[in-house]
Amino acid sequence: MLGFFFSNILSTIPAQTGDWGIMSAAIIITTNEILSKIIYKKNIIKPYNLIKIINNIKIGIIYGLFVDAFKLGS
């Protein structure tokens, strides 16, 4: 749920001026890919609860951005 709210923040605040759309998308994609690389890396010892929380927030952000895209497309 927290990731869904973050996605609303990420999609509305930079879009107020209209010229930050590409930059905010690039930052979101880069952050997502870096987190995925860290989360799914093999052979390292990780604190499982923290990784699970970060991954759930990441999934919520992706889901929220898809929902916003469908709202704009209809």
mmCIF file of N, CA and C in Angstrom:
data_model
loop_
_atom_site.group_PDB
_atom_site.id
_atom_site.type_symbol
_atom_site.label_atom_id
_atom_site.label_comp_id
_atom_site.label_asym_id
_atom_site.label_seq_id
_atom_site.Cartn_x
_atom_site.Cartn_y
_atom_site.Cartn_z
ATOM 1 N N MET A 1 0.819 -1.188 0.000
ATOM 2 C CA MET A 1 0.000 0.000 0.000
ATOM 3 C C MET A 1 0.870 1.261 0.000
ATOM 4 N N LEU A 2 1.975 1.209 0.703
ATOM 5 C CA LEU A 2 2.871 2.361 0.753
ATOM 6 C C LEU A 2 3.465 2.654 -0.623
ATOM 7 N N GLY A 3 3.810 1.607 -1.361
ATOM 8 C CA GLY A 3 4.330 1.790 -2.710
ATOM 9 C C GLY A 3 3.309 2.409 -3.645
ATOM 10 N N PHE A 4 2.039 2.062 -3.467
ATOM 11 C CA PHE A 4 0.980 2.633 -4.289
ATOM 12 C C PHE A 4 0.860 4.134 -4.045
ATOM 13 N N PHE A 5 0.959 4.552 -2.787
ATOM 14 C CA PHE A 5 0.912 5.984 -2.476
ATOM 15 C C PHE A 5 2.150 6.701 -2.993
ATOM 16 N N PHE A 6 3.317 6.066 -2.906
ATOM 17 C CA PHE A 6 4.533 6.647 -3.461
ATOM 18 C C PHE A 6 4.411 6.834 -4.967
ATOM 19 N N SER A 7 3.770 5.900 -5.641
ATOM 20 C CA SER A 7 3.630 6.030 -7.094
ATOM 21 C C SER A 7 2.740 7.217 -7.452
ATOM 22 N N ASN A 8 1.723 7.488 -6.643
ATOM 23 C CA ASN A 8 0.899 8.673 -6.896
ATOM 24 C C ASN A 8 1.710 9.947 -6.715
ATOM 25 N N ILE A 9 2.575 9.965 -5.721
ATOM 26 C CA ILE A 9 3.441 11.122 -5.511
ATOM 27 C C ILE A 9 4.422 11.269 -6.672
ATOM 28 N N LEU A 10 5.007 10.149 -7.076
ATOM 29 C CA LEU A 10 6.005 10.190 -8.146
ATOM 30 C C LEU A 10 5.407 10.557 -9.500
ATOM 31 N N SER A 11 4.140 10.263 -9.699
ATOM 32 C CA SER A 11 3.543 10.559 -11.006
ATOM 33 C C SER A 11 2.876 11.927 -11.068
ATOM 34 N N THR A 12 2.546 12.526 -9.933
ATOM 35 C CA THR A 12 1.848 13.813 -9.991
ATOM 36 C C THR A 12 2.741 15.015 -9.730
ATOM 37 N N ILE A 13 3.644 14.937 -8.780
ATOM 38 C CA ILE A 13 4.447 16.117 -8.436
ATOM 39 C C ILE A 13 5.394 16.530 -9.564
ATOM 40 N N PRO A 14 6.199 15.629 -10.153
ATOM 41 C CA PRO A 14 7.077 16.095 -11.248
ATOM 42 C C PRO A 14 6.307 16.481 -12.509
ATOM 43 N N ALA A 15 5.112 15.998 -12.681
ATOM 44 C CA ALA A 15 4.347 16.277 -13.902
ATOM 45 C C ALA A 15 3.632 17.625 -13.854
ATOM 46 N N GLN A 16 3.751 18.360 -12.760
ATOM 47 C CA GLN A 16 3.078 19.649 -12.665
ATOM 48 C C GLN A 16 3.615 20.640 -13.702
ATOM 49 N N THR A 17 4.904 20.599 -13.940
ATOM 50 C CA THR A 17 5.472 21.521 -14.918
ATOM 51 C C THR A 17 5.440 20.955 -16.328
ATOM 52 N N GLY A 18 5.401 19.640 -16.459
ATOM 53 C CA GLY A 18 5.308 19.012 -17.767
ATOM 54 C C GLY A 18 6.631 18.679 -18.416
ATOM 55 N N ASP A 19 7.714 19.221 -17.904
ATOM 56 C CA ASP A 19 9.001 18.953 -18.532
ATOM 57 C C ASP A 19 9.859 17.967 -17.752
ATOM 58 N N TRP A 20 9.368 17.447 -16.654
ATOM 59 C CA TRP A 20 10.121 16.496 -15.837
ATOM 60 C C TRP A 20 9.683 15.069 -16.054
ATOM 61 N N GLY A 21 8.814 14.808 -17.009
ATOM 62 C CA GLY A 21 8.294 13.466 -17.223
ATOM 63 C C GLY A 21 9.354 12.447 -17.586
ATOM 64 N N ILE A 22 10.220 12.797 -18.499
ATOM 65 C CA ILE A 22 11.257 11.872 -18.951
ATOM 66 C C ILE A 22 12.289 11.649 -17.855
ATOM 67 N N MET A 23 12.666 12.721 -17.162
ATOM 68 C CA MET A 23 13.660 12.587 -16.089
ATOM 69 C C MET A 23 13.123 11.759 -14.929
ATOM 70 N N SER A 24 11.887 11.975 -14.534
ATOM 71 C CA SER A 24 11.328 11.203 -13.425
ATOM 72 C C SER A 24 11.157 9.735 -13.815
ATOM 73 N N ALA A 25 10.781 9.476 -15.060
ATOM 74 C CA ALA A 25 10.672 8.085 -15.513
ATOM 75 C C ALA A 25 12.034 7.408 -15.515
ATOM 76 N N ALA A 26 13.064 8.112 -15.940
ATOM 77 C CA ALA A 26 14.408 7.543 -15.953
ATOM 78 C C ALA A 26 14.899 7.252 -14.537
ATOM 79 N N ILE A 27 14.607 8.134 -13.614
ATOM 80 C CA ILE A 27 15.016 7.925 -12.216
ATOM 81 C C ILE A 27 14.279 6.746 -11.610
ATOM 82 N N ILE A 28 12.983 6.633 -11.880
ATOM 83 C CA ILE A 28 12.195 5.520 -11.338
ATOM 84 C C ILE A 28 12.685 4.186 -11.898
ATOM 85 N N ILE A 29 12.921 4.131 -13.204
ATOM 86 C CA ILE A 29 13.385 2.886 -13.830
ATOM 87 C C ILE A 29 14.773 2.504 -13.323
ATOM 88 N N THR A 30 15.674 3.479 -13.220
ATOM 89 C CA THR A 30 17.023 3.192 -12.740
ATOM 90 C C THR A 30 17.009 2.694 -11.303
ATOM 91 N N THR A 31 16.237 3.341 -10.456
ATOM 92 C CA THR A 31 16.125 2.906 -9.063
ATOM 93 C C THR A 31 15.531 1.514 -8.972
ATOM 94 N N ASN A 32 14.522 1.253 -9.780
ATOM 95 C CA ASN A 32 13.888 -0.062 -9.786
ATOM 96 C C ASN A 32 14.879 -1.149 -10.194
ATOM 97 N N GLU A 33 15.655 -0.890 -11.236
ATOM 98 C CA GLU A 33 16.610 -1.892 -11.700
ATOM 99 C C GLU A 33 17.745 -2.111 -10.703
ATOM 100 N N ILE A 34 18.215 -1.055 -10.066
ATOM 101 C CA ILE A 34 19.270 -1.205 -9.061
ATOM 102 C C ILE A 34 18.764 -2.011 -7.871
ATOM 103 N N LEU A 35 17.542 -1.713 -7.417
ATOM 104 C CA LEU A 35 16.968 -2.477 -6.304
ATOM 105 C C LEU A 35 16.754 -3.934 -6.680
ATOM 106 N N SER A 36 16.324 -4.190 -7.911
ATOM 107 C CA SER A 36 16.143 -5.579 -8.345
ATOM 108 C C SER A 36 17.476 -6.314 -8.384
ATOM 109 N N LYS A 37 18.522 -5.641 -8.821
ATOM 110 C CA LYS A 37 19.836 -6.269 -8.854
ATOM 111 C C LYS A 37 20.316 -6.610 -7.448
ATOM 112 N N ILE A 38 20.074 -5.731 -6.494
ATOM 113 C CA ILE A 38 20.482 -5.990 -5.115
ATOM 114 C C ILE A 38 19.637 -7.094 -4.485
ATOM 115 N N ILE A 39 18.335 -7.042 -4.710
ATOM 116 C CA ILE A 39 17.427 -7.997 -4.074
ATOM 117 C C ILE A 39 17.644 -9.408 -4.593
ATOM 118 N N TYR A 40 17.813 -9.560 -5.890
ATOM 119 C CA TYR A 40 17.881 -10.890 -6.473
ATOM 120 C C TYR A 40 19.307 -11.393 -6.710
ATOM 121 N N LYS A 41 20.289 -10.699 -6.135
ATOM 122 C CA LYS A 41 21.674 -11.157 -6.248
ATOM 123 C C LYS A 41 21.861 -12.419 -5.414
ATOM 124 N N LYS A 42 22.622 -13.352 -5.949
ATOM 125 C CA LYS A 42 22.837 -14.620 -5.256
ATOM 126 C C LYS A 42 24.101 -14.559 -4.411
ATOM 127 N N ASN A 43 24.186 -15.472 -3.479
ATOM 128 C CA ASN A 43 25.376 -15.717 -2.673
ATOM 129 C C ASN A 43 25.769 -14.575 -1.742
ATOM 130 N N ILE A 44 24.814 -13.794 -1.276
ATOM 131 C CA ILE A 44 25.126 -12.838 -0.227
ATOM 132 C C ILE A 44 24.111 -13.004 0.895
ATOM 133 N N ILE A 45 24.526 -12.681 2.090
ATOM 134 C CA ILE A 45 23.642 -12.778 3.249
ATOM 135 C C ILE A 45 22.919 -11.443 3.388
ATOM 136 N N LYS A 46 21.577 -11.505 3.414
ATOM 137 C CA LYS A 46 20.776 -10.298 3.460
ATOM 138 C C LYS A 46 19.805 -10.364 4.635
ATOM 139 N N PRO A 47 19.499 -9.233 5.230
ATOM 140 C CA PRO A 47 18.417 -9.206 6.225
ATOM 141 C C PRO A 47 17.078 -9.392 5.508
ATOM 142 N N TYR A 48 16.452 -10.523 5.707
ATOM 143 C CA TYR A 48 15.306 -10.930 4.901
ATOM 144 C C TYR A 48 14.118 -9.981 5.047
ATOM 145 N N ASN A 49 13.815 -9.527 6.259
ATOM 146 C CA ASN A 49 12.637 -8.672 6.455
ATOM 147 C C ASN A 49 12.781 -7.333 5.751
ATOM 148 N N LEU A 50 13.952 -6.733 5.815
ATOM 149 C CA LEU A 50 14.166 -5.456 5.145
ATOM 150 C C LEU A 50 14.070 -5.606 3.633
ATOM 151 N N ILE A 51 14.647 -6.664 3.098
ATOM 152 C CA ILE A 51 14.591 -6.911 1.654
ATOM 153 C C ILE A 51 13.154 -7.138 1.204
ATOM 154 N N LYS A 52 12.390 -7.861 2.002
ATOM 155 C CA LYS A 52 10.991 -8.124 1.653
ATOM 156 C C LYS A 52 10.166 -6.836 1.659
ATOM 157 N N ILE A 53 10.404 -5.961 2.616
ATOM 158 C CA ILE A 53 9.677 -4.688 2.683
ATOM 159 C C ILE A 53 10.027 -3.808 1.483
ATOM 160 N N ILE A 54 11.321 -3.709 1.170
ATOM 161 C CA ILE A 54 11.752 -2.896 0.026
ATOM 162 C C ILE A 54 11.172 -3.450 -1.272
ATOM 163 N N ASN A 55 11.164 -4.762 -1.421
ATOM 164 C CA ASN A 55 10.618 -5.373 -2.630
ATOM 165 C C ASN A 55 9.116 -5.131 -2.744
ATOM 166 N N ASN A 56 8.397 -5.195 -1.634
ATOM 167 C CA ASN A 56 6.956 -4.935 -1.671
ATOM 168 C C ASN A 56 6.664 -3.485 -2.030
ATOM 169 N N ILE A 57 7.455 -2.551 -1.520
ATOM 170 C CA ILE A 57 7.271 -1.148 -1.881
ATOM 171 C C ILE A 57 7.548 -0.951 -3.371
ATOM 172 N N LYS A 58 8.588 -1.608 -3.875
ATOM 173 C CA LYS A 58 8.934 -1.512 -5.300
ATOM 174 C C LYS A 58 7.802 -2.047 -6.173
ATOM 175 N N ILE A 59 7.233 -3.162 -5.790
ATOM 176 C CA ILE A 59 6.124 -3.737 -6.541
ATOM 177 C C ILE A 59 4.900 -2.820 -6.479
ATOM 178 N N GLY A 60 4.653 -2.201 -5.335
ATOM 179 C CA GLY A 60 3.541 -1.259 -5.204
ATOM 180 C C GLY A 60 3.712 -0.043 -6.092
ATOM 181 N N ILE A 61 4.945 0.445 -6.213
ATOM 182 C CA ILE A 61 5.201 1.591 -7.087
ATOM 183 C C ILE A 61 4.927 1.219 -8.543
ATOM 184 N N ILE A 62 5.384 0.064 -8.958
ATOM 185 C CA ILE A 62 5.151 -0.377 -10.341
ATOM 186 C C ILE A 62 3.654 -0.542 -10.597
ATOM 187 N N TYR A 63 2.953 -1.165 -9.660
ATOM 188 C CA TYR A 63 1.507 -1.356 -9.802
ATOM 189 C C TYR A 63 0.781 -0.009 -9.878
ATOM 190 N N GLY A 64 1.148 0.925 -9.020
ATOM 191 C CA GLY A 64 0.507 2.237 -9.017
ATOM 192 C C GLY A 64 0.732 2.999 -10.302
ATOM 193 N N LEU A 65 1.935 2.878 -10.871
ATOM 194 C CA LEU A 65 2.201 3.561 -12.131
ATOM 195 C C LEU A 65 1.392 2.952 -13.275
ATOM 196 N N PHE A 66 1.186 1.636 -13.254
ATOM 197 C CA PHE A 66 0.328 1.007 -14.259
ATOM 198 C C PHE A 66 -1.116 1.473 -14.109
ATOM 199 N N VAL A 67 -1.589 1.589 -12.888
ATOM 200 C CA VAL A 67 -2.964 2.053 -12.668
ATOM 201 C C VAL A 67 -3.120 3.505 -13.166
ATOM 202 N N ASP A 68 -2.133 4.359 -12.886
ATOM 203 C CA ASP A 68 -2.187 5.721 -13.391
ATOM 204 C C ASP A 68 -2.167 5.772 -14.915
ATOM 205 N N ALA A 69 -1.386 4.903 -15.523
ATOM 206 C CA ALA A 69 -1.340 4.865 -16.995
ATOM 207 C C ALA A 69 -2.695 4.448 -17.567
ATOM 208 N N PHE A 70 -3.358 3.492 -16.920
ATOM 209 C CA PHE A 70 -4.681 3.098 -17.406
ATOM 210 C C PHE A 70 -5.711 4.191 -17.201
ATOM 211 N N LYS A 71 -5.576 4.961 -16.120
ATOM 212 C CA LYS A 71 -6.493 6.083 -15.891
ATOM 213 C C LYS A 71 -6.316 7.143 -16.976
ATOM 214 N N LEU A 72 -5.069 7.404 -17.363
ATOM 215 C CA LEU A 72 -4.824 8.414 -18.384
ATOM 216 C C LEU A 72 -5.234 7.928 -19.770
ATOM 217 N N GLY A 73 -5.170 6.620 -19.996
ATOM 218 C CA GLY A 73 -5.507 6.078 -21.305
ATOM 219 C C GLY A 73 -6.998 5.978 -21.570
ATOM 220 N N SER A 74 -7.796 6.021 -20.529
ATOM 221 C CA SER A 74 -9.243 5.858 -20.747
ATOM 222 C C SER A 74 -9.974 7.166 -20.819
#
